[in-house]
mmCIF file of C-alpha atoms in Angstrom:
data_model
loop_
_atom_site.group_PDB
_atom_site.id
_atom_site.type_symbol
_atom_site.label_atom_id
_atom_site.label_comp_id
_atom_site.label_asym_id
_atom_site.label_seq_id
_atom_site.Cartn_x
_atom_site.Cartn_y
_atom_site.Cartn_z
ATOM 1 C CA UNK A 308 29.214 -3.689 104.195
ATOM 2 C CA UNK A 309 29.360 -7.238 103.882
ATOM 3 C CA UNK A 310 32.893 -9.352 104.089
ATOM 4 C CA UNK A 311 33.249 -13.240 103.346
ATOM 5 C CA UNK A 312 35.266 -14.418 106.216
ATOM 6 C CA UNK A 313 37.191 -18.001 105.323
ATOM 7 C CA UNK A 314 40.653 -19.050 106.490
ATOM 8 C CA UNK A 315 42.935 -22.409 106.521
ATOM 9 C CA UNK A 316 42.795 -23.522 103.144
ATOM 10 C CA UNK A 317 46.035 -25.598 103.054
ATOM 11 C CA UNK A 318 46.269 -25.751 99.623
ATOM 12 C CA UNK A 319 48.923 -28.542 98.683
ATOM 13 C CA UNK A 320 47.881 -30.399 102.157
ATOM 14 C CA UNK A 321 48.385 -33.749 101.153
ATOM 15 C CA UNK A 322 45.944 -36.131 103.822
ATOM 16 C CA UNK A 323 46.894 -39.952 104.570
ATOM 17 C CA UNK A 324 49.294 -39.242 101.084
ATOM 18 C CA UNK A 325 46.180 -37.956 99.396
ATOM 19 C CA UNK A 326 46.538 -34.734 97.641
ATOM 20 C CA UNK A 327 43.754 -32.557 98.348
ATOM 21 C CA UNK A 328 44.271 -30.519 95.188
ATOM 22 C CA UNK A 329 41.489 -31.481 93.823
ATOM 23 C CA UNK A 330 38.998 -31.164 96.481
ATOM 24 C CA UNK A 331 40.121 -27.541 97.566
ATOM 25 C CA UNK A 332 39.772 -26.710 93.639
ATOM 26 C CA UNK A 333 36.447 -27.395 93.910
ATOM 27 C CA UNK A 334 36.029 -25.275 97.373
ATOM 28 C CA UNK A 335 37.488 -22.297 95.858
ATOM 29 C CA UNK A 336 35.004 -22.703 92.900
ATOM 30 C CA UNK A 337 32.098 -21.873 95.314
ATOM 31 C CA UNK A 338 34.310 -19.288 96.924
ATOM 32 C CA UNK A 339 34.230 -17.363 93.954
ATOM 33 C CA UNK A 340 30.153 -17.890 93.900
ATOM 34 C CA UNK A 341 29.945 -16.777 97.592
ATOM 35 C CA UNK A 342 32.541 -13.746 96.875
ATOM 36 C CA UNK A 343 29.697 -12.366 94.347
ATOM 37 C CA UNK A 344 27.222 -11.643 97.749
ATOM 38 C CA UNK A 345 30.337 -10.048 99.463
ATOM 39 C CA UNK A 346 32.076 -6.325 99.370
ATOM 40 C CA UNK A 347 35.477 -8.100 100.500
ATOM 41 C CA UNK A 348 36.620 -11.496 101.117
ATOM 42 C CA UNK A 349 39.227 -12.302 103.680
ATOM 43 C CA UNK A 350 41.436 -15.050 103.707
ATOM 44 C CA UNK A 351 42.445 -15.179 107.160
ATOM 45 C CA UNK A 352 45.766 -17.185 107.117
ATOM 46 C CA UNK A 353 47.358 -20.812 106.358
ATOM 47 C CA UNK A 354 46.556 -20.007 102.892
ATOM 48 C CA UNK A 355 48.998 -23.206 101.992
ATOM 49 C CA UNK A 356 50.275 -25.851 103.747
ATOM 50 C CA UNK A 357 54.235 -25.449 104.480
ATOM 51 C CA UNK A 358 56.384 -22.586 103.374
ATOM 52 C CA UNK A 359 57.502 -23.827 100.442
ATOM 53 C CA UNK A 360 54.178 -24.647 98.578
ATOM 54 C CA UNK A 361 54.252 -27.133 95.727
ATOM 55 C CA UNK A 362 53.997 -25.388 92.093
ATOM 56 C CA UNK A 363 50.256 -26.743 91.829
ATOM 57 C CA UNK A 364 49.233 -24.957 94.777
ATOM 58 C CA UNK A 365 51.005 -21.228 94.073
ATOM 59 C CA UNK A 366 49.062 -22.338 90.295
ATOM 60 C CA UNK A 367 45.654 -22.673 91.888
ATOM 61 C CA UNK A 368 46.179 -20.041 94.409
ATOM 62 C CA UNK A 369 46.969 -17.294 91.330
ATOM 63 C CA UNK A 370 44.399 -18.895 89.370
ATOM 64 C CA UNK A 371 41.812 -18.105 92.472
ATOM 65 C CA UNK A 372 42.670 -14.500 92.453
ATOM 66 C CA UNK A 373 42.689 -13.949 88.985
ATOM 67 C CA UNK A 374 38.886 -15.468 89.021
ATOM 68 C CA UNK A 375 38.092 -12.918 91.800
ATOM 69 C CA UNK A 376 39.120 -9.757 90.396
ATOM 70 C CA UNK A 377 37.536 -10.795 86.805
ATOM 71 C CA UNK A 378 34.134 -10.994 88.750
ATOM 72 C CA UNK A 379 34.647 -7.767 90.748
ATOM 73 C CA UNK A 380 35.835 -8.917 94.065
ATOM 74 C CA UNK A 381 38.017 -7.396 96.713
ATOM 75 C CA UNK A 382 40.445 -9.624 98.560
ATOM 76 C CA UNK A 383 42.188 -9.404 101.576
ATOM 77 C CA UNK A 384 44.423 -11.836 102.836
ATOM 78 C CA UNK A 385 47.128 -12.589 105.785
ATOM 79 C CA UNK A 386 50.265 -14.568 106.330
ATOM 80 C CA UNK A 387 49.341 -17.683 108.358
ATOM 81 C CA UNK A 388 51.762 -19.683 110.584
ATOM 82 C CA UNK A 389 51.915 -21.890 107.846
ATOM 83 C CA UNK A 390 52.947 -19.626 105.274
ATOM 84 C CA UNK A 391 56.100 -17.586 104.657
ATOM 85 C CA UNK A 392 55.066 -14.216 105.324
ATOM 86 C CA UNK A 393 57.569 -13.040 102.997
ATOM 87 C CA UNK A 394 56.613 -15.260 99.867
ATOM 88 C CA UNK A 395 53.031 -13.531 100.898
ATOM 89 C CA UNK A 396 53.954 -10.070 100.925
ATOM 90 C CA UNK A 397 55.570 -10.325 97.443
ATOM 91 C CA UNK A 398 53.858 -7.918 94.956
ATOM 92 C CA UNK A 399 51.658 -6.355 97.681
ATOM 93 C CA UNK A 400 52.163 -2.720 96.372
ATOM 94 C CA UNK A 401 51.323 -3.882 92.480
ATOM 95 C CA UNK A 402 48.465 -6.153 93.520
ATOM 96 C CA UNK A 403 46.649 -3.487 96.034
ATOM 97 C CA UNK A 404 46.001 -1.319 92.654
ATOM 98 C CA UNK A 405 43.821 -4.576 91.361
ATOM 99 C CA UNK A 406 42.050 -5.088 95.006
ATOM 100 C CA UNK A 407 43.889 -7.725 96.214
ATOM 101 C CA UNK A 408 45.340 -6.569 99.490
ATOM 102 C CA UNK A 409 48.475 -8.718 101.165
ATOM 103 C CA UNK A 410 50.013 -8.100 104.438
ATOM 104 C CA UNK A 411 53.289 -7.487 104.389
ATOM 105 C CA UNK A 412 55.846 -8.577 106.596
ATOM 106 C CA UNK A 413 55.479 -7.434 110.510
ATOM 107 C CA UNK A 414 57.635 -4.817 111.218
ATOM 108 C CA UNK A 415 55.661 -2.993 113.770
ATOM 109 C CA UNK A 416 52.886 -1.665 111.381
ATOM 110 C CA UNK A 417 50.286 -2.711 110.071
ATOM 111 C CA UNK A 418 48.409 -2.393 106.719
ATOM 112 C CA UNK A 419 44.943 -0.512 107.019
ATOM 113 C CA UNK A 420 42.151 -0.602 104.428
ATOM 114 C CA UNK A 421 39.591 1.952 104.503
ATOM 115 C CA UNK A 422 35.957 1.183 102.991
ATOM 116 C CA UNK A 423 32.895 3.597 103.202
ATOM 117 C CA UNK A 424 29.000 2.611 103.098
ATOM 118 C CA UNK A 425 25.670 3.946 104.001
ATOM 119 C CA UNK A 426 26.852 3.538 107.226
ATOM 120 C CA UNK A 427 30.009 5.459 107.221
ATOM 121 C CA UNK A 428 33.607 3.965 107.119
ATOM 122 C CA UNK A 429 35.077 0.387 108.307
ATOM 123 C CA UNK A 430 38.917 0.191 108.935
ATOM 124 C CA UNK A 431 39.909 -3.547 108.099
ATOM 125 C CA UNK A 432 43.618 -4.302 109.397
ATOM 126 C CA UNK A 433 45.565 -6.756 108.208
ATOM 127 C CA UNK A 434 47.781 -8.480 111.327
ATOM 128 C CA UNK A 435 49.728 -11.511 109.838
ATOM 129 C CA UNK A 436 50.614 -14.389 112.044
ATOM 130 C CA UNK A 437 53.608 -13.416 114.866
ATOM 131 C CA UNK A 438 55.404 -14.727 117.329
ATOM 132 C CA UNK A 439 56.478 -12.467 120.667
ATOM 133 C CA UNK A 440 60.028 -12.579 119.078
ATOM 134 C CA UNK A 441 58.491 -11.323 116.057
ATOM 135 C CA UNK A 442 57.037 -8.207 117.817
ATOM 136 C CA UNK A 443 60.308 -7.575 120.324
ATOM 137 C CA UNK A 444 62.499 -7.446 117.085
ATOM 138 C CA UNK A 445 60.030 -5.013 115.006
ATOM 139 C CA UNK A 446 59.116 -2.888 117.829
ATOM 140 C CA UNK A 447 62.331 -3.243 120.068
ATOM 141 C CA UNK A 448 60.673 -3.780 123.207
ATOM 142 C CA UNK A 449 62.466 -6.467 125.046
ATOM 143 C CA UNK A 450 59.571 -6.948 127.516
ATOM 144 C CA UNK A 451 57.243 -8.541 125.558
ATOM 145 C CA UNK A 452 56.880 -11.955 126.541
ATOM 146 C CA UNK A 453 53.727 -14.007 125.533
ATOM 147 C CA UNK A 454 51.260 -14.063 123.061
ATOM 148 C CA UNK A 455 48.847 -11.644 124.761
ATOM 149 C CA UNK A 456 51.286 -9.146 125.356
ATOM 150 C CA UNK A 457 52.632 -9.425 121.777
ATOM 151 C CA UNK A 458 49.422 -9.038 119.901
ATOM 152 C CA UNK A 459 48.679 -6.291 122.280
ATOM 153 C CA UNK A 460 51.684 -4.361 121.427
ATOM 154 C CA UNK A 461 50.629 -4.895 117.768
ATOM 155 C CA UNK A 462 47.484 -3.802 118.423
ATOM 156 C CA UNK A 463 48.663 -0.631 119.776
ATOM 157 C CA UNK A 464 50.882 0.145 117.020
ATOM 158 C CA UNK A 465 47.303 0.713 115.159
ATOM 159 C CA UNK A 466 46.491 3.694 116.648
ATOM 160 C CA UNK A 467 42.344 2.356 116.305
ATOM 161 C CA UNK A 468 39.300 5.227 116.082
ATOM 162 C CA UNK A 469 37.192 3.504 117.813
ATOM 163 C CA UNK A 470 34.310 5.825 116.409
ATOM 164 C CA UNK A 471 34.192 3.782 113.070
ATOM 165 C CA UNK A 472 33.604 0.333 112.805
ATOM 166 C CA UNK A 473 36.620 -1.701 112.872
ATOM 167 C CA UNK A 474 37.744 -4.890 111.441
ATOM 168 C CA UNK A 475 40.690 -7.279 112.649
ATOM 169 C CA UNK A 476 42.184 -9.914 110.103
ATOM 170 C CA UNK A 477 43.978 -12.113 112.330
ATOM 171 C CA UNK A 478 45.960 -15.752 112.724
ATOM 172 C CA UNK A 479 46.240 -16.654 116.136
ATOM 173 C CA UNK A 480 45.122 -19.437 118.423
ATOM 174 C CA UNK A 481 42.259 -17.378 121.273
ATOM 175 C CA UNK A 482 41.837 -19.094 124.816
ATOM 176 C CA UNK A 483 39.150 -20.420 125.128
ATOM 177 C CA UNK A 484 38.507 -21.645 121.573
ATOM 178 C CA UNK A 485 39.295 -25.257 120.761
ATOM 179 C CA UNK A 486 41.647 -26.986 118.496
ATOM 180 C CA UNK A 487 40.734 -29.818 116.380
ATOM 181 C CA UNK A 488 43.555 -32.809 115.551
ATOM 182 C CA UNK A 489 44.305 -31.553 111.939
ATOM 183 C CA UNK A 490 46.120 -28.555 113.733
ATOM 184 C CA UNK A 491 49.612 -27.640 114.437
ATOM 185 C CA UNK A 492 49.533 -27.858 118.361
ATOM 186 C CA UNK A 493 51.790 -25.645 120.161
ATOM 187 C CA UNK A 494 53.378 -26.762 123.714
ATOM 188 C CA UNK A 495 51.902 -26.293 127.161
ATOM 189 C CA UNK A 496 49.032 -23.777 124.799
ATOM 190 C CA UNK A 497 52.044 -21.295 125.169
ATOM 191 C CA UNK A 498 50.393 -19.481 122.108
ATOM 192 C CA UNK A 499 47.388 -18.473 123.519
ATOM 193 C CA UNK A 500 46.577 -14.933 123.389
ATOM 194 C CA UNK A 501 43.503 -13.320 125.730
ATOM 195 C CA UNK A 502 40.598 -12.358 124.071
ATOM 196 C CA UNK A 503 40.481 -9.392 125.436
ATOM 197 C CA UNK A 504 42.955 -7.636 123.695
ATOM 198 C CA UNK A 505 40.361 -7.267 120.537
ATOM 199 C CA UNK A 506 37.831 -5.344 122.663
ATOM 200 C CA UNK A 507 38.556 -2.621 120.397
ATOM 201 C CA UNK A 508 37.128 -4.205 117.350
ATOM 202 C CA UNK A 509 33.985 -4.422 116.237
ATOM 203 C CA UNK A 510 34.732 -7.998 114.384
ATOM 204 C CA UNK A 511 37.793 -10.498 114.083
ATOM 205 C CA UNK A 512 38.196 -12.328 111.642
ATOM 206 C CA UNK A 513 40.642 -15.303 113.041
ATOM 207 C CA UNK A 514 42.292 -18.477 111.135
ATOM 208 C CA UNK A 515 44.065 -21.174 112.890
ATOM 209 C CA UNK A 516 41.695 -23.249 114.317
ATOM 210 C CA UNK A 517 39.863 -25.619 112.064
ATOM 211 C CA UNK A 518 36.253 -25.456 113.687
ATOM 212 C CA UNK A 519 33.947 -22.679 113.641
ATOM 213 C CA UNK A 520 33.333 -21.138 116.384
ATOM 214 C CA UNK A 521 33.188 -17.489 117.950
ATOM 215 C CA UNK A 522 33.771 -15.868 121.598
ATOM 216 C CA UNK A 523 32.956 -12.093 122.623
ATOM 217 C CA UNK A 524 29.382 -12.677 122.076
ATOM 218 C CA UNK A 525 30.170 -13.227 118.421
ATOM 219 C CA UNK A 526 32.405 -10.520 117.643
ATOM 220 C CA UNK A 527 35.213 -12.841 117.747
ATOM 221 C CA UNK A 528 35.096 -15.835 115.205
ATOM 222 C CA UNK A 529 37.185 -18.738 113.630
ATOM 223 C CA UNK A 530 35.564 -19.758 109.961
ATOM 224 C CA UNK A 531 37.543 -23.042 110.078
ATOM 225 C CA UNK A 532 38.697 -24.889 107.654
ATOM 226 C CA UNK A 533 36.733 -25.382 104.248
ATOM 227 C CA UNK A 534 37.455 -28.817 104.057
ATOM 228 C CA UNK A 535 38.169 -31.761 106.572
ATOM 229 C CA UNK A 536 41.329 -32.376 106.904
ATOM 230 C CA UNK A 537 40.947 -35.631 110.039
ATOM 231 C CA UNK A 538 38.944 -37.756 110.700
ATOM 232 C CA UNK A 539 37.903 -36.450 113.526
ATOM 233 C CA UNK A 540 36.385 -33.543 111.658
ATOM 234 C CA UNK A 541 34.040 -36.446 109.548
ATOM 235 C CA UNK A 542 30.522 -35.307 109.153
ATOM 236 C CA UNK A 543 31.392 -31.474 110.752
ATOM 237 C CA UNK A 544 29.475 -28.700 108.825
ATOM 238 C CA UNK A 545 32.576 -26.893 106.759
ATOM 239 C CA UNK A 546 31.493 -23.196 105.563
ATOM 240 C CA UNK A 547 32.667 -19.603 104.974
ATOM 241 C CA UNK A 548 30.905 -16.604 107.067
ATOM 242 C CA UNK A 549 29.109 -13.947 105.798
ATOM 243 C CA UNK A 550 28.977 -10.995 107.950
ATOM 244 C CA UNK A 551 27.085 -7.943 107.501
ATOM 245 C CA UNK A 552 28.377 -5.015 109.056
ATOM 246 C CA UNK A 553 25.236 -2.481 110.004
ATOM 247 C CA UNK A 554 25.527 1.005 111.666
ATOM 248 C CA UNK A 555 28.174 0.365 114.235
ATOM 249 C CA UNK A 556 27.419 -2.310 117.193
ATOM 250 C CA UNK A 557 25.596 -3.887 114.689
ATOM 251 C CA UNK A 558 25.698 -6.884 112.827
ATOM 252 C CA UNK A 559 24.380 -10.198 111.110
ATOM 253 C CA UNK A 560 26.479 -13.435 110.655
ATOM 254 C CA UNK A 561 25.544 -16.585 108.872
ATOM 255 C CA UNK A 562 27.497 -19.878 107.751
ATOM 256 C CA UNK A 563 28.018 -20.658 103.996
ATOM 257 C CA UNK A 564 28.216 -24.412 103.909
ATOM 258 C CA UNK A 565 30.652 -25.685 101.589
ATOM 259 C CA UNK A 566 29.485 -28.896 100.050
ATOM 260 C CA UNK A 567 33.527 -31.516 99.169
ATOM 261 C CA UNK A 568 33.747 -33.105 96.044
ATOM 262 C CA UNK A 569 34.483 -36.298 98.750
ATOM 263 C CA UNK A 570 33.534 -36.112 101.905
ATOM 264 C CA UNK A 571 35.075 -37.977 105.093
ATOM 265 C CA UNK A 572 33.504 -41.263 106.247
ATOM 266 C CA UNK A 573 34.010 -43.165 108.975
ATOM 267 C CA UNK A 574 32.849 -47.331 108.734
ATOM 268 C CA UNK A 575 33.049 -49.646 111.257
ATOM 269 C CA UNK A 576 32.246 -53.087 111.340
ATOM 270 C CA UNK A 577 32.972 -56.842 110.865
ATOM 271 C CA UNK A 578 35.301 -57.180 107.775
ATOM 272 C CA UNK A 579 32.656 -59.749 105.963
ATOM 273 C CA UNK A 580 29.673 -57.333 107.450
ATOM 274 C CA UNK A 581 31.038 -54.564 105.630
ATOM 275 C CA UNK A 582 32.057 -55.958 102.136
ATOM 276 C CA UNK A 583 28.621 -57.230 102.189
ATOM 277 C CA UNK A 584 27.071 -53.738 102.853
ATOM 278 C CA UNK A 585 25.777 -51.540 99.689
ATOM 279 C CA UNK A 586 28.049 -48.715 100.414
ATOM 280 C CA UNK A 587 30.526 -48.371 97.760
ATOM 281 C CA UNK A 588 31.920 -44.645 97.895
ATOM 282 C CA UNK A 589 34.290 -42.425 96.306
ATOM 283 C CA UNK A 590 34.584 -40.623 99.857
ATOM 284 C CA UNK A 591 38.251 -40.666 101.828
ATOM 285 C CA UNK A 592 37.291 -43.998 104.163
ATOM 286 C CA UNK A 593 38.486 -44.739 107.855
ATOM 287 C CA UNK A 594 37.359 -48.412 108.642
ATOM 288 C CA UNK A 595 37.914 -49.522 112.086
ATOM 289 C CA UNK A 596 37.415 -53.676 111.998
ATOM 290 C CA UNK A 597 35.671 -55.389 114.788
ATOM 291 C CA UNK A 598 37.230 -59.190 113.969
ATOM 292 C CA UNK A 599 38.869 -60.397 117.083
ATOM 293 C CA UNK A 600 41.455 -61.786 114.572
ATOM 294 C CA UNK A 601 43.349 -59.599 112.049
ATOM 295 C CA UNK A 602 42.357 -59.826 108.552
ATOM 296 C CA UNK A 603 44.983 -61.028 105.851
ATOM 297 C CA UNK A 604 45.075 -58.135 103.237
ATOM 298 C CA UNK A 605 42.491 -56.244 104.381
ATOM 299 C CA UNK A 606 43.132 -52.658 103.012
ATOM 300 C CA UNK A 607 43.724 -54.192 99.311
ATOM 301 C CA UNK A 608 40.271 -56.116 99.814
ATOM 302 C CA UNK A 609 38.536 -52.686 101.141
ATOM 303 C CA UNK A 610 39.975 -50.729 98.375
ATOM 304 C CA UNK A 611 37.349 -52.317 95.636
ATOM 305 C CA UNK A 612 34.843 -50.602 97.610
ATOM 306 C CA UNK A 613 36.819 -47.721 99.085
ATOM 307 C CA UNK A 614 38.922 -46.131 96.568
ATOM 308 C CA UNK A 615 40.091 -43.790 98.439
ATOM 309 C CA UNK A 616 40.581 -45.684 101.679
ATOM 310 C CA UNK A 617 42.600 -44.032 104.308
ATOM 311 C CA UNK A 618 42.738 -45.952 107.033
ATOM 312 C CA UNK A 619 42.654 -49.449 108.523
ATOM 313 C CA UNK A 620 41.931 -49.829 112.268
ATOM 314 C CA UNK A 621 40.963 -52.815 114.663
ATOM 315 C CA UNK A 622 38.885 -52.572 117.645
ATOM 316 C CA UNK A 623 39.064 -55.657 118.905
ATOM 317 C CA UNK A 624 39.636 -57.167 122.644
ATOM 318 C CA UNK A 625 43.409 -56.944 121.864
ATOM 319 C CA UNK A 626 43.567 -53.884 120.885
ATOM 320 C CA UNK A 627 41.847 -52.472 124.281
ATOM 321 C CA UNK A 628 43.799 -54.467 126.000
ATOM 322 C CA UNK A 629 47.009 -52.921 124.181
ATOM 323 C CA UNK A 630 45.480 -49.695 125.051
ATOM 324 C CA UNK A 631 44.684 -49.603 128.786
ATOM 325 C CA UNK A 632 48.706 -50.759 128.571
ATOM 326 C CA UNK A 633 49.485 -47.369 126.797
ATOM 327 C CA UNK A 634 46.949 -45.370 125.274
ATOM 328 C CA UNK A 635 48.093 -43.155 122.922
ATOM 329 C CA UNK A 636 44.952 -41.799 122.361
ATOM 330 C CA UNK A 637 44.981 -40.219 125.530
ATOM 331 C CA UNK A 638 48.335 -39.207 125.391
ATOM 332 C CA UNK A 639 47.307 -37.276 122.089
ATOM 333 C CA UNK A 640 45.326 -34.931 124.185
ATOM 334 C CA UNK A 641 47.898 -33.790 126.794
ATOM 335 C CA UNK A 642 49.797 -31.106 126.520
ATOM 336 C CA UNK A 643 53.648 -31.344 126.161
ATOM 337 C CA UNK A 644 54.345 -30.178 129.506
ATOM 338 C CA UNK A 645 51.803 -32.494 131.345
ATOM 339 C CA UNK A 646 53.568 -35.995 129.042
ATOM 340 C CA UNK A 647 57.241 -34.200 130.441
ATOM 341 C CA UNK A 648 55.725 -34.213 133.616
ATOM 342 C CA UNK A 649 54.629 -38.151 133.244
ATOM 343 C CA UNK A 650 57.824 -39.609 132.076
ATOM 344 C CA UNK A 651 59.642 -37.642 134.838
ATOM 345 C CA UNK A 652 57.427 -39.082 137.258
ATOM 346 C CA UNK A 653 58.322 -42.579 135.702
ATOM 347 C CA UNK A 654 61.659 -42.396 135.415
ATOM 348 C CA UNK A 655 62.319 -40.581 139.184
ATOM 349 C CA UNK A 656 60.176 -41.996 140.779
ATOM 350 C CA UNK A 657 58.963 -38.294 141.935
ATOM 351 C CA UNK A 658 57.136 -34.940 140.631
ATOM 352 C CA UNK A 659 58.255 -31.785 139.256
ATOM 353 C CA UNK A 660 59.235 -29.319 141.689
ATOM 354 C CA UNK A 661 57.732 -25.556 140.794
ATOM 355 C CA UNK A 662 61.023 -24.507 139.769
ATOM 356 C CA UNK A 663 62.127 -27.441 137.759
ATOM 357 C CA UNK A 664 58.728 -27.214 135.920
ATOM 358 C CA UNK A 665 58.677 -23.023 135.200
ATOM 359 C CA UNK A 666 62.898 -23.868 133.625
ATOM 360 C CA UNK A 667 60.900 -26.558 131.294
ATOM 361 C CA UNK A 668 58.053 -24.293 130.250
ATOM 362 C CA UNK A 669 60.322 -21.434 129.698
ATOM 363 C CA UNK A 670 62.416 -24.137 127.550
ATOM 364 C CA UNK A 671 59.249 -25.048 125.816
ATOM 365 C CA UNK A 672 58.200 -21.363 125.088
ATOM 366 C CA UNK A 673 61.766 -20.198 123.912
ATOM 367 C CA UNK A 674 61.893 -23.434 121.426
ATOM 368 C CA UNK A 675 58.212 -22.746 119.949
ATOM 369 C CA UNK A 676 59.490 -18.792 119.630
ATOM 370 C CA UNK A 677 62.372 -19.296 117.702
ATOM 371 C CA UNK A 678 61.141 -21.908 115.307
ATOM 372 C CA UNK A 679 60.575 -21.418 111.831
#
């Protein structure tokens, strides 16, 4: 059997206050293409941007759909943390007789989709996005606390043969993995869950994180995003995954690539260096300026050449200087708990004590549970 494996599309994601319609149009146009080599496709989560999509975006989306079951192909998609899980589930009983499969809303089951090949059957379930408050309220077990023990209490709830091959449609963030900036980042990585608790499964098929990549010798992947959605994902290979599930313990995966209509660039450079360069693009354009002194009206200037400019930046002796001062850069790539920890330090003149830092992680958890 062989199952297309993409997640995080986003659709509606507007980028630097650039809608990305456009762009993922053309990326689900060579979904469709791809979905022709593939028995199933799953969509593994974040299928749009925020809860309430825009109209263009539920438009594409039904648009997308309709195009796959004209061809022939079977769909499969889950509730993302993006996505309301209930505006997802709507229709799922009248849109499994077509062969497009939604999960519904958790409440301590979860959907199960048989398939049968040469090589017997495959189970695919379909686990949508929760939170451990999620799975205490469907399953009324107060003890859950965490991520790991929550998806492992869903996970039980499956009641898994592990005889047959079995697949796992999932939308959580896996230790171990790493994020990228585009991401929602929760605090103190509070939302990690151990990959261990998919030993049962014979593949995952994960959204969340917006690089491919894969843990448990494979068996355990992220697609990523289609599309770049930072710059610090310019010039990463995008792609869906093709897997083809053999007898069981067996399998082949290979990347897709996705080719953007625009692509993300990064240019750096002196500001008359650059407008001199042959390098006119329609690509979304970062340009970080070298001039030790700003130039006036820079981004209208940069805009003959860069349409679709993005970003203006200076890297100049100023700038560093302004940095070592208070680098936010830096500051980006802490975790919440470790910046709470620096401006208590600061303003005290002292460190966290053990038990003032477990009551402000078990503030931070309960906060990232709870919201919507």
């Amino acid at each position: 059997m062989k199952i297309l494996h993409i997640s995080d599309l986003h659709l509606g994601k507007r980028v630097f206050e650039y809608s990305m319609i456009q762009e993922q149009k053309y990326m689900l146009s060579q979904v469709l293409q791809m979905a022709q080599s593939a028995d199933l496709t799953l969509i593994a989560g974040d299928i749009y941007d925020r809860q309430v999509p825009p109209a263009e975006a539920v438009r594409l989306f039904d648009d997308f759909l309709t195009d796959m079951r004209a061809q022939g192909s079977p769909v499969a998609l889950i509730a993302g943390n993006h996505d309301s899980a209930e505006r997802v589930a709507f229709g799922a009983q009248l849109f499994k007789e077509s062969g497009v499969y939604l999960s519904r809303v958790y409440d301590g089951t979860i959907q199960k989709l048989t398939f049968e090949d040469e090589y017997g059957t495959v189970c695919v379930y379909l686990l949508p996005f929760v939170k451990p408050a999620h799975v205490r309220a469907a399953t009324g077990r107060p003890e859950i606390e965490g991520y790991t023990a929550a998806v492992e209490a869903a996970i039980e709830g499956m009641h898994i043969d592990l005889s047959v091959r079995n697949v796992l449609v999932a939308h959580q963030f896996v230790t171990g993995a790493v994020r990228s900036e585009s991401e929602e980042i929760a605090v103190g990585g509070l939302d990690g869950v151990d990959a261990s608790v998919f030993s049962a499964f014979d593949y995952v098929a994960l959204g969340h994180l917006h690089a491919a990549q894969s843990l448990m010798d494979g068996r355990v992947r992220y697609s990523g995003a289609p599309l770049c959605y930072a710059f610090s994902e310019a010039g990463r290979h995008k792609g869906a995954l093709l897997v083809d599930l053999k007898e069981k313990g067996h399998m082949e995966v290979q990347q897709l690539p996705f080719v953007p209509l625009h692509a993300f660039r990064k240019v750096r450079g002196r500001f008359e260096e650059i407008l001199n360069l042959d390098n006119a693009c329609e690509d979304y354009v970062q340009v970080t300026l070298t001039d030790e002194d700003d130039v006036p009206d820079a981004a209208a200037k940069l805009t003959a050449i860069y349409p679709r400019l993005a970003q203006v930046l200076y890297d100049n002796a100023r700038t560093r200087a302004a940095q070592a001062d208070f680098s936010v850069g830096s500051s980006q790539n802490k975790e919440p708990i470790e910046l709470f920890e620096e401006l208590y330090q600061m303003q005290n003149g002292e460190t966290l004590s053990k038990e003032q830092r477990a009551l402000v992680m078990g503030m931070m958890e309960k906060i990232w549970e709870e919201d919507a």
